[in-house]
XYZ file of N, CA and C in Angstrom:
633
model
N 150.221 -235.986 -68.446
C 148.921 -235.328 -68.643
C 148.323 -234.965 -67.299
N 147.890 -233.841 -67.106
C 147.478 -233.179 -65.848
C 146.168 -232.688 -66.615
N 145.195 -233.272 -65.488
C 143.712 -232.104 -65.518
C 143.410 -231.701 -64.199
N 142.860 -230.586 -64.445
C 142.862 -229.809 -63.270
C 141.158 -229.587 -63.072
N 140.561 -229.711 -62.223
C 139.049 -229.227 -61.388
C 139.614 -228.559 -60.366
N 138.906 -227.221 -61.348
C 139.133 -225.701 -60.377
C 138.755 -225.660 -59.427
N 139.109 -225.694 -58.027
C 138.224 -224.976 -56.577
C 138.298 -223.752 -56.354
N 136.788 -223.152 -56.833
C 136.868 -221.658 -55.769
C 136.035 -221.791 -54.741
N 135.749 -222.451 -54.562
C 134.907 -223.016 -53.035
C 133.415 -222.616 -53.457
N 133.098 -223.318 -54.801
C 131.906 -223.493 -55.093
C 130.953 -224.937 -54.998
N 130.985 -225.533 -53.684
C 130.295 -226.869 -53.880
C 131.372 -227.812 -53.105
N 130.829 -228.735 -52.768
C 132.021 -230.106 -52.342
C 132.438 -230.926 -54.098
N 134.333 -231.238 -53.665
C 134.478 -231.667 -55.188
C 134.559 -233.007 -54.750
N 134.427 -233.303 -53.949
C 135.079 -235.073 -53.531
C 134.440 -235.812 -54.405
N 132.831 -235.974 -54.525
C 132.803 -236.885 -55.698
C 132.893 -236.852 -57.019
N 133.557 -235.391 -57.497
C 133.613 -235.285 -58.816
C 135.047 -235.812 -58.972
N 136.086 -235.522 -58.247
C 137.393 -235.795 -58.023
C 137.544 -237.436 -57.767
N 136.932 -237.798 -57.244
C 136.669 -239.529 -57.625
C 136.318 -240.231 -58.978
N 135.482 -239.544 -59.316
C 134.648 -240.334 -60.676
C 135.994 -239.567 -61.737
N 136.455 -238.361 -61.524
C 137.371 -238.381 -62.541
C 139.137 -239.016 -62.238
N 139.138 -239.635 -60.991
C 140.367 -240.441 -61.021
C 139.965 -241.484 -61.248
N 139.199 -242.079 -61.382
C 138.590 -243.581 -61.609
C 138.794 -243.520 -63.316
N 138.124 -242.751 -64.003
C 138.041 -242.852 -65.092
C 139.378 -242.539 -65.911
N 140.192 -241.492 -65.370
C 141.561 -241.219 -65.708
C 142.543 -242.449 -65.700
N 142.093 -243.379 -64.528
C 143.127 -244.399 -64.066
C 142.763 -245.102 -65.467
N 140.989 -245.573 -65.341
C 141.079 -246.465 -66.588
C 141.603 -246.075 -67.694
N 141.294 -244.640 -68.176
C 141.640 -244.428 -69.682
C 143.325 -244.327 -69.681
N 144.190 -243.964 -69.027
C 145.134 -243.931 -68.862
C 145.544 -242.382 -69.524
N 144.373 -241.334 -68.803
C 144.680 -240.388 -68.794
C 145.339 -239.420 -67.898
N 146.022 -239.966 -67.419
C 147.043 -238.879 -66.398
C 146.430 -238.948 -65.609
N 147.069 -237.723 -64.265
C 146.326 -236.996 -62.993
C 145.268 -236.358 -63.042
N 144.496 -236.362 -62.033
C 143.632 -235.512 -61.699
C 144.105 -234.881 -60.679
N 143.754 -233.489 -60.483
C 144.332 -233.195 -59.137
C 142.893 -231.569 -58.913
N 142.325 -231.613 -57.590
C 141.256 -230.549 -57.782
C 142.362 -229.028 -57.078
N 142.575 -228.348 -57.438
C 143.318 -227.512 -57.146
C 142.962 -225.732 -57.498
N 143.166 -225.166 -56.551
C 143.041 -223.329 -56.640
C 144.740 -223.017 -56.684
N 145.590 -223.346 -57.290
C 146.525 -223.118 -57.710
C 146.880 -222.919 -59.068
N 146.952 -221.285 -59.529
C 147.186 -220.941 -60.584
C 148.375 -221.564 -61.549
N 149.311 -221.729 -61.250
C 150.043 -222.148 -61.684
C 149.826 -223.705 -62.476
N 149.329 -224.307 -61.503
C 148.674 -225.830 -61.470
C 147.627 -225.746 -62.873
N 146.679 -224.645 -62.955
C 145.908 -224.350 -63.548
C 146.457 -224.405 -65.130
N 147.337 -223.082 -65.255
C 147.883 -222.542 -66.369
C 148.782 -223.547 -67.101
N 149.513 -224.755 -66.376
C 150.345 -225.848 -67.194
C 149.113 -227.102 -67.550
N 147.764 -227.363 -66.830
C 147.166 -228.681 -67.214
C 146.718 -228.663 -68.842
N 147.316 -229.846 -68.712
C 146.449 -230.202 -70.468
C 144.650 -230.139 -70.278
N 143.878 -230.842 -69.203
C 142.542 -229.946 -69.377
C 141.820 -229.586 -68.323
N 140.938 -228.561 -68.131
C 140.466 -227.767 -67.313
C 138.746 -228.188 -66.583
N 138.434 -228.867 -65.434
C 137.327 -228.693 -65.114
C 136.859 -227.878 -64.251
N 135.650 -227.134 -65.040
C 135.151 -226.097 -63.984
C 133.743 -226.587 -63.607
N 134.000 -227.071 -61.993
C 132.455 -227.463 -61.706
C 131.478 -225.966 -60.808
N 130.253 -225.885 -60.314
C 129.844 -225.225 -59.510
C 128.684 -225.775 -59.043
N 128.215 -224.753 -58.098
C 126.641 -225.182 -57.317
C 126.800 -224.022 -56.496
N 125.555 -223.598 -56.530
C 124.904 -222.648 -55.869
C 124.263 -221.619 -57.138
N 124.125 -220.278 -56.838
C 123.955 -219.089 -57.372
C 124.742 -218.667 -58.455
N 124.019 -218.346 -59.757
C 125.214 -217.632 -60.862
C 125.768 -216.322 -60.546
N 125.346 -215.427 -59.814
C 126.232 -214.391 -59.277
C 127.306 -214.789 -58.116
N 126.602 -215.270 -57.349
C 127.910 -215.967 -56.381
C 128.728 -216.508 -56.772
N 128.725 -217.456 -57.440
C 129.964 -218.277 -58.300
C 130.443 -217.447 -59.296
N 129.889 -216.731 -60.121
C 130.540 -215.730 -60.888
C 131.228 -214.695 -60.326
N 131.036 -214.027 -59.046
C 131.944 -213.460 -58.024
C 133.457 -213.907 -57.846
N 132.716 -215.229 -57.349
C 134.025 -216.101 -56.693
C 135.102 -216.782 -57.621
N 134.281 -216.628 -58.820
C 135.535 -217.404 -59.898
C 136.273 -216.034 -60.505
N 135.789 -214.888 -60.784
C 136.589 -214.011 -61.108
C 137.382 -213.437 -59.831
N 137.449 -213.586 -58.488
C 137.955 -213.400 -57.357
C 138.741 -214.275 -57.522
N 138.882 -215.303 -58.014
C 139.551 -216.153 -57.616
C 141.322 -216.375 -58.266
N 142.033 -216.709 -57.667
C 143.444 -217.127 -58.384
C 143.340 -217.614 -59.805
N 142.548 -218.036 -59.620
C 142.879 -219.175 -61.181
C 142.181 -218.777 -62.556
N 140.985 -217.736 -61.805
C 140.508 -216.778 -63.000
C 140.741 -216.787 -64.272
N 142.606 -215.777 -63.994
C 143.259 -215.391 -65.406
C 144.188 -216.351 -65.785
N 144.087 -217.462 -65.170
C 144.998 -218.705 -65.514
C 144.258 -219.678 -66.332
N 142.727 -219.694 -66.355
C 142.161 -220.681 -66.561
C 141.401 -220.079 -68.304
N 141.781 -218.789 -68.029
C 141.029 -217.522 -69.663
C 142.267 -217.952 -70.512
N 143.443 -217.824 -70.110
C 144.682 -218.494 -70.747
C 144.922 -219.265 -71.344
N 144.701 -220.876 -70.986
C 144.537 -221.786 -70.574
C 143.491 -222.404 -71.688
N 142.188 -221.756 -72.026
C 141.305 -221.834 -73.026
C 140.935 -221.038 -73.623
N 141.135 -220.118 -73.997
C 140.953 -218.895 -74.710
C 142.763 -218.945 -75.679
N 143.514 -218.449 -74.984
C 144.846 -218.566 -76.213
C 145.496 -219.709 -76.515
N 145.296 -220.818 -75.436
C 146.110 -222.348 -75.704
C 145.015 -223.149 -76.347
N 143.950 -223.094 -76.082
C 142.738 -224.308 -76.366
C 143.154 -225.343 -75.896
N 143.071 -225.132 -74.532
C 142.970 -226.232 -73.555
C 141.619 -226.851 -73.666
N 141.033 -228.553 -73.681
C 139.780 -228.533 -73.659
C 139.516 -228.370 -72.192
N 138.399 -227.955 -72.203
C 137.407 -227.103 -71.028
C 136.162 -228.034 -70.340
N 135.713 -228.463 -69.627
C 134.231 -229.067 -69.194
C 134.118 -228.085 -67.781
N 132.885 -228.030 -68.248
C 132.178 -226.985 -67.771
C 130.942 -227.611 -67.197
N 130.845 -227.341 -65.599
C 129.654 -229.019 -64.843
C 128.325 -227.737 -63.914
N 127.490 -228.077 -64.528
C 125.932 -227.190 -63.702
C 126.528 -225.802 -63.795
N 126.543 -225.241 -62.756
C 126.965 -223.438 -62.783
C 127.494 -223.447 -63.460
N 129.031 -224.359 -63.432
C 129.845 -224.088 -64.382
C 129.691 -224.192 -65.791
N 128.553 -224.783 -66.249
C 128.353 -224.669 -67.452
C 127.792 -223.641 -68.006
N 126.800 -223.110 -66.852
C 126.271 -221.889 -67.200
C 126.845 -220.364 -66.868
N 127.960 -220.429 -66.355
C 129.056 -219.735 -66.545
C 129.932 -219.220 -67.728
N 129.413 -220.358 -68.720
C 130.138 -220.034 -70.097
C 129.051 -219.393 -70.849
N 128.381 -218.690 -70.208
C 126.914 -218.004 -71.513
C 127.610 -216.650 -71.090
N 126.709 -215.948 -72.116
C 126.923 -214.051 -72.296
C 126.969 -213.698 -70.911
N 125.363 -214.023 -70.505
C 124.866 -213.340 -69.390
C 124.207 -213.990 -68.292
N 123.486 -213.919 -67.318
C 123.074 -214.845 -66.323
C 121.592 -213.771 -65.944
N 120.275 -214.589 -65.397
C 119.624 -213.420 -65.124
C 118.973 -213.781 -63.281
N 120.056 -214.745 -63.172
C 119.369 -214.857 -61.870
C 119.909 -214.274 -60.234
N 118.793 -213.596 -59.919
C 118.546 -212.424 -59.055
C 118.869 -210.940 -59.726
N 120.156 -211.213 -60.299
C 120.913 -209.679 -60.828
C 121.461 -210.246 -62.256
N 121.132 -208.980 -62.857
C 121.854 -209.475 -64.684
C 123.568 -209.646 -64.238
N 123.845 -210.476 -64.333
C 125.601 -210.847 -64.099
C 126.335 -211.331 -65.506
N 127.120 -210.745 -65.643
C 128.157 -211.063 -66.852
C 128.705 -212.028 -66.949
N 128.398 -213.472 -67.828
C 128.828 -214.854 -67.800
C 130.752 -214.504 -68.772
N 131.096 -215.850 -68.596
C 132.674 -215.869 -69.332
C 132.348 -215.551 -71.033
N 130.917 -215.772 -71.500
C 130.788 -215.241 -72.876
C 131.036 -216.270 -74.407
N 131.727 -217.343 -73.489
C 132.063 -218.311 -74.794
C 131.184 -219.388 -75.187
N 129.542 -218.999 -74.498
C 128.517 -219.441 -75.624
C 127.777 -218.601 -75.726
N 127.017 -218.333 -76.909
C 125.941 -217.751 -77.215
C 124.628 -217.529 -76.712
N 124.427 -217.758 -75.126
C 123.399 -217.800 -74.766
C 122.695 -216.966 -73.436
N 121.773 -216.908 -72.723
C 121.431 -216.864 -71.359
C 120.922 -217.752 -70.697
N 121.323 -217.473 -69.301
C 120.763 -218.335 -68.425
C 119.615 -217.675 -67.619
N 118.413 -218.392 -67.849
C 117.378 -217.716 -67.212
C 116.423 -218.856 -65.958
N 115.154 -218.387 -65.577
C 114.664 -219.264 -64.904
C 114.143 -220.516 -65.678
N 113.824 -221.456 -64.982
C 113.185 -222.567 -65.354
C 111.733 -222.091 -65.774
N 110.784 -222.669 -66.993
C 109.402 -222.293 -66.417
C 108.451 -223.225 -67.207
N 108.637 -224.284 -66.815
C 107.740 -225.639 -67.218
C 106.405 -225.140 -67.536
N 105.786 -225.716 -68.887
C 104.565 -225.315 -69.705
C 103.781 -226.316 -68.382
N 104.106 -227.223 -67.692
C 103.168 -227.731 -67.388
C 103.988 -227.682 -65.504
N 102.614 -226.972 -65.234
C 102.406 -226.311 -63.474
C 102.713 -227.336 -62.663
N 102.520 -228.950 -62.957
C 102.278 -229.339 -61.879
C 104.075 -229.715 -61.815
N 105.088 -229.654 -62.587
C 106.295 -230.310 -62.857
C 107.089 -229.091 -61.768
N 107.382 -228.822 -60.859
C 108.507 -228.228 -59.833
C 109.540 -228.150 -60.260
N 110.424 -226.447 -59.488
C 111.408 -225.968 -59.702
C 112.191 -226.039 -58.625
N 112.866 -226.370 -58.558
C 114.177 -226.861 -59.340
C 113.842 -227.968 -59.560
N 114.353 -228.401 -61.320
C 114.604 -229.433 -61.760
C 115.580 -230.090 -61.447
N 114.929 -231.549 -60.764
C 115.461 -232.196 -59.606
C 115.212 -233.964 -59.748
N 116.651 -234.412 -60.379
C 116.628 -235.999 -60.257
C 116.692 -236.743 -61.548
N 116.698 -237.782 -61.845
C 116.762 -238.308 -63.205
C 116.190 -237.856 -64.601
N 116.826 -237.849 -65.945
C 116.204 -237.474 -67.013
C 116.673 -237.576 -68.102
N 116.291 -238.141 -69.414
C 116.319 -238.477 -70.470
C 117.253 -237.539 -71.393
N 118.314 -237.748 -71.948
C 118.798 -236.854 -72.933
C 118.641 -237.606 -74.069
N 118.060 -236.222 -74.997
C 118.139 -236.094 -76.064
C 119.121 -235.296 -77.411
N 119.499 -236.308 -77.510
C 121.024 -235.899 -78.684
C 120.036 -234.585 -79.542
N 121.349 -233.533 -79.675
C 120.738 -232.669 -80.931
C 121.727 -232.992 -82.047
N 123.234 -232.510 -81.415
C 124.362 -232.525 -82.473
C 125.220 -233.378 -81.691
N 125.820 -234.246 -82.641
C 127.097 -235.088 -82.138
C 127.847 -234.118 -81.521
N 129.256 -234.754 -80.835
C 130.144 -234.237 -80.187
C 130.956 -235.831 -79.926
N 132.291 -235.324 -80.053
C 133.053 -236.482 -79.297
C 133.112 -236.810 -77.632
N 132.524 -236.360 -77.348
C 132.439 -236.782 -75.652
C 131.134 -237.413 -75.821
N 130.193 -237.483 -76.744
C 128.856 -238.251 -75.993
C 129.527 -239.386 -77.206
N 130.322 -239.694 -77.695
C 131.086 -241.195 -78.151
C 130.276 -241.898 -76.971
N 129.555 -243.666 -78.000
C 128.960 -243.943 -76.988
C 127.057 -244.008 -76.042
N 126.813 -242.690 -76.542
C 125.598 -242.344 -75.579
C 124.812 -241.452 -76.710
N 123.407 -242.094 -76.336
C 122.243 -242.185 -77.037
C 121.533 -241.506 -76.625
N 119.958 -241.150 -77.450
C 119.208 -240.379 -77.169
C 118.660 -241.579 -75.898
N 117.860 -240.914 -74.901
C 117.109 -241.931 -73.873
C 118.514 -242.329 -72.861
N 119.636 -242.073 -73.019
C 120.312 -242.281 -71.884
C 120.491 -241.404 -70.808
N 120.204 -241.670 -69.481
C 119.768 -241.282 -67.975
C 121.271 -240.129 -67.875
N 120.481 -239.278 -66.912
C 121.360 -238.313 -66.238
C 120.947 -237.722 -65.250
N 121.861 -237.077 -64.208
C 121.017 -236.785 -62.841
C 121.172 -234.879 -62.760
N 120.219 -234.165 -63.001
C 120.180 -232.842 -62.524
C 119.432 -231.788 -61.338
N 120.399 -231.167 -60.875
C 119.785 -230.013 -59.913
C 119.985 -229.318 -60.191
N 118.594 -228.366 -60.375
C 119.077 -226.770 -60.906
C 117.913 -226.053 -61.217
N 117.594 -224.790 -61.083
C 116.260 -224.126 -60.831
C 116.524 -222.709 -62.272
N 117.984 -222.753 -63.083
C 118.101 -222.024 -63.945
C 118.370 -222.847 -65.283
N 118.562 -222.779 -66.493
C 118.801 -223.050 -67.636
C 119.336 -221.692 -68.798
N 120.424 -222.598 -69.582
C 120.849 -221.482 -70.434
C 119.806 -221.933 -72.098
N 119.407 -220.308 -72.373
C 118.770 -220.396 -73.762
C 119.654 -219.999 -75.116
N 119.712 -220.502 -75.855
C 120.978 -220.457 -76.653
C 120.004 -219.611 -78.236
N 121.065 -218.789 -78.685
C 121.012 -218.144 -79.469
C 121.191 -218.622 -80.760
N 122.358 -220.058 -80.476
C 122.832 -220.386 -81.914
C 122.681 -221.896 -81.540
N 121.573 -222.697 -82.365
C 121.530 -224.034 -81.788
C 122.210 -224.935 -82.384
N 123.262 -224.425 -83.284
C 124.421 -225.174 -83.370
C 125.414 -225.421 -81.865
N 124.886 -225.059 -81.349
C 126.200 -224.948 -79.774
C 125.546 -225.623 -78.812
N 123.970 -226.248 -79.080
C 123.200 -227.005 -78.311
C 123.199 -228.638 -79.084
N 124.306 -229.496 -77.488
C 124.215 -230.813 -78.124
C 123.642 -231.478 -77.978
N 122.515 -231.127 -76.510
C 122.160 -231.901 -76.133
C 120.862 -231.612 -75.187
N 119.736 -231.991 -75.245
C 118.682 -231.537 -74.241
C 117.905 -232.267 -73.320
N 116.791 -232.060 -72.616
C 115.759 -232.754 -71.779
C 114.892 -232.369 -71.958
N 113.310 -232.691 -72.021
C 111.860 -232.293 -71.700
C 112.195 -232.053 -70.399
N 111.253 -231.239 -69.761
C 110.787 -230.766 -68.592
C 110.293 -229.459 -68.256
N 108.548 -230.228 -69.461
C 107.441 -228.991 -69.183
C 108.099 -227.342 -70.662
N 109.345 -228.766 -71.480
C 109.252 -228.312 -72.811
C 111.286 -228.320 -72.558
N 111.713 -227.491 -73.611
C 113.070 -228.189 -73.744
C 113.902 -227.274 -72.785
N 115.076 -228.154 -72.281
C 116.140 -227.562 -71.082
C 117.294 -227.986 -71.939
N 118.112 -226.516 -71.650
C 119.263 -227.413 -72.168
C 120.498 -228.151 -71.416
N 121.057 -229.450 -72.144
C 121.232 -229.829 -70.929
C 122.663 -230.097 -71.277
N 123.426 -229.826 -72.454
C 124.738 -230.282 -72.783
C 124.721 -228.670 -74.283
N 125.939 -228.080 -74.250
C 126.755 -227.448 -74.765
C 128.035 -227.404 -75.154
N 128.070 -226.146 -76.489
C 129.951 -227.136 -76.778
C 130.289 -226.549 -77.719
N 131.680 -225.679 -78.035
C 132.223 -224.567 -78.931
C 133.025 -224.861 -79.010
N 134.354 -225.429 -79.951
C 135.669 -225.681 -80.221
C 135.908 -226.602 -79.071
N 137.325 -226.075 -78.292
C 137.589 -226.964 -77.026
C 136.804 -226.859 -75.910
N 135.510 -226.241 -76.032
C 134.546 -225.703 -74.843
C 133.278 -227.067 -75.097
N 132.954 -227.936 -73.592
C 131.711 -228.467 -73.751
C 131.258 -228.158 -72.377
N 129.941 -228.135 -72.091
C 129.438 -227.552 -70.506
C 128.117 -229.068 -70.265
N 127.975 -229.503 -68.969
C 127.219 -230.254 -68.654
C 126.356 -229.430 -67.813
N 124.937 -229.485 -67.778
C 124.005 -228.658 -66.736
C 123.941 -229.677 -65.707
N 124.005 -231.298 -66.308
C 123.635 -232.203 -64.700
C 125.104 -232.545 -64.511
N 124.683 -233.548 -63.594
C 125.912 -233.550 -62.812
C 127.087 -235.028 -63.327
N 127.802 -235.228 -63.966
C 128.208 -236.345 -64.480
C 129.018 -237.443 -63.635
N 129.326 -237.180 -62.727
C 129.575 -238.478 -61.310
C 128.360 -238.527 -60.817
N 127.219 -238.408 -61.102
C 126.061 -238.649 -59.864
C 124.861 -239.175 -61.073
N 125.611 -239.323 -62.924
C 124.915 -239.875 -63.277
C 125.114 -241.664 -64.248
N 125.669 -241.954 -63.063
C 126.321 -243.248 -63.472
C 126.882 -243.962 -64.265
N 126.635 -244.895 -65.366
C 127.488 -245.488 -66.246
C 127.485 -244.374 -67.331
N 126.516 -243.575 -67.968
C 126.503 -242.629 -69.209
C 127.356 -241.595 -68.434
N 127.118 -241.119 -66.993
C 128.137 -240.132 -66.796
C 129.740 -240.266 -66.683
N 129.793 -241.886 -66.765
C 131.123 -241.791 -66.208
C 131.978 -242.165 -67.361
N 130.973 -242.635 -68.721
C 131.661 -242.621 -70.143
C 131.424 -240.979 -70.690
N 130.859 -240.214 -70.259
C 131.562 -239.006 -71.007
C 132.441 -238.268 -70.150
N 132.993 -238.856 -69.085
C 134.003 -238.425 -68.148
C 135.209 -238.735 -68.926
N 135.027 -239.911 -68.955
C 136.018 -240.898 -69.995
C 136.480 -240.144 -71.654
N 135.499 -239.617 -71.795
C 135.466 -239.317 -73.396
C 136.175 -237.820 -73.439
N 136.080 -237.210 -72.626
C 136.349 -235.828 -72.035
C 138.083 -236.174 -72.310
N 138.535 -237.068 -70.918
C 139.971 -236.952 -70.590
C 140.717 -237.396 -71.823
N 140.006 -238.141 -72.671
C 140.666 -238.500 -74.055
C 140.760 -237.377 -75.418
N 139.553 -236.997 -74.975
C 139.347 -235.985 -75.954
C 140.205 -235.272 -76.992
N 140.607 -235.362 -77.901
C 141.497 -234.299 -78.385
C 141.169 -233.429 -79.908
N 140.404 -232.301 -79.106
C 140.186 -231.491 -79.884
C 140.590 -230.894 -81.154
């Protein structure tokens, strides 16, 4: 069993690439290996796509990138399962609206727009610990409850069209979404190595997963 965390040189992967060999070792789910090698890409049993920064920049750089049409392959005709981490989660909506309307991968129903808290005094980017609230089960939150902690950075959010595909949310100045999920497709908006024991059991739940 091979999973692969895509690098297109969106972000440092070192601690995501830790928390998912740690958890691989325990579950006795295979390799991890973080790799921009298509090939590498197109044979793993599952696919992580993390990001940080800008949804046009990273949406640039991942369709620039090698692993692009390896990774559309990969989950689109094999149903490879997919996790999809901050950008990268919001990478899987229609569209993106930040700075420039940019064309997301399309395999959720939604947009990603600005943040805009009902209440002024709460700051953008949403930044640091926060409460999830379960909408719809999923086998990766096996385990994890409404009120269990998670850590996010991020100044955009995707709004979903079909809230069957929303599993999971946060308050902050009204609802964010904060977990998504379509067949072999689930997307995290925070960051799941940086949100400790709940992040590192749906790390766990992920590499087991079988869709």
């Amino acid at each position: 069993m091979l999973t692969a965390i895509i690098d297109y040189e969106s972000g440092n992967l070192h601690s995501a690439e830790k928390a998912f060999q740690k958890m691989a070792l325990e579950t006795g789910a295979g390799e991890v290996r973080v790799t921009d090698d298509p090939d590498m890409v197109a044979r793993a049993d599952r696919i992580v796509l993390p990001g940080d920064g800008a949804f046009p920049a990273c949406a640039s750089a991942l369709r620039n990138s090698g692993c692009f049409e390896a990774m559309i392959e990969a989950v689109e005709t094999r149903g490879r399962p997919f996790l999809g981490i901050c950008v990268g989660m919001q990478l899987m909506a229609r569209v993106g609206h930040e700075y420039a309307k940019t064309p997301g991968l399309g395999w959720i129903d939604g947009e990603v727009e600005v943040i805009a808290p009902t209440d002024k005094a709460l700051k953008v980017p949403h930044m640091g610990w926060n409460d999830l609230v379960i909408d719809n089960p999923h086998p990766v939150l096996d385990g994890i409850a409404t009120g269990e902690h998670a850590y996010f950075v991020h100044s955009y959010q995707m709004r979903l069209n079909d809230p069957a595909q929303r599993v999971a949310h946060v308050d902050y100045g009204g609802d964010v979404t904060a977990i998504v999920a379509r067949d072999t497709m689930i997307g995290l908006q925070f960051h799941p190595e940086k949100s400790a024991g709940a992040g590192l059991r749906m790390i766990a739940n992920f590499l087991t997963w079988q869709p």
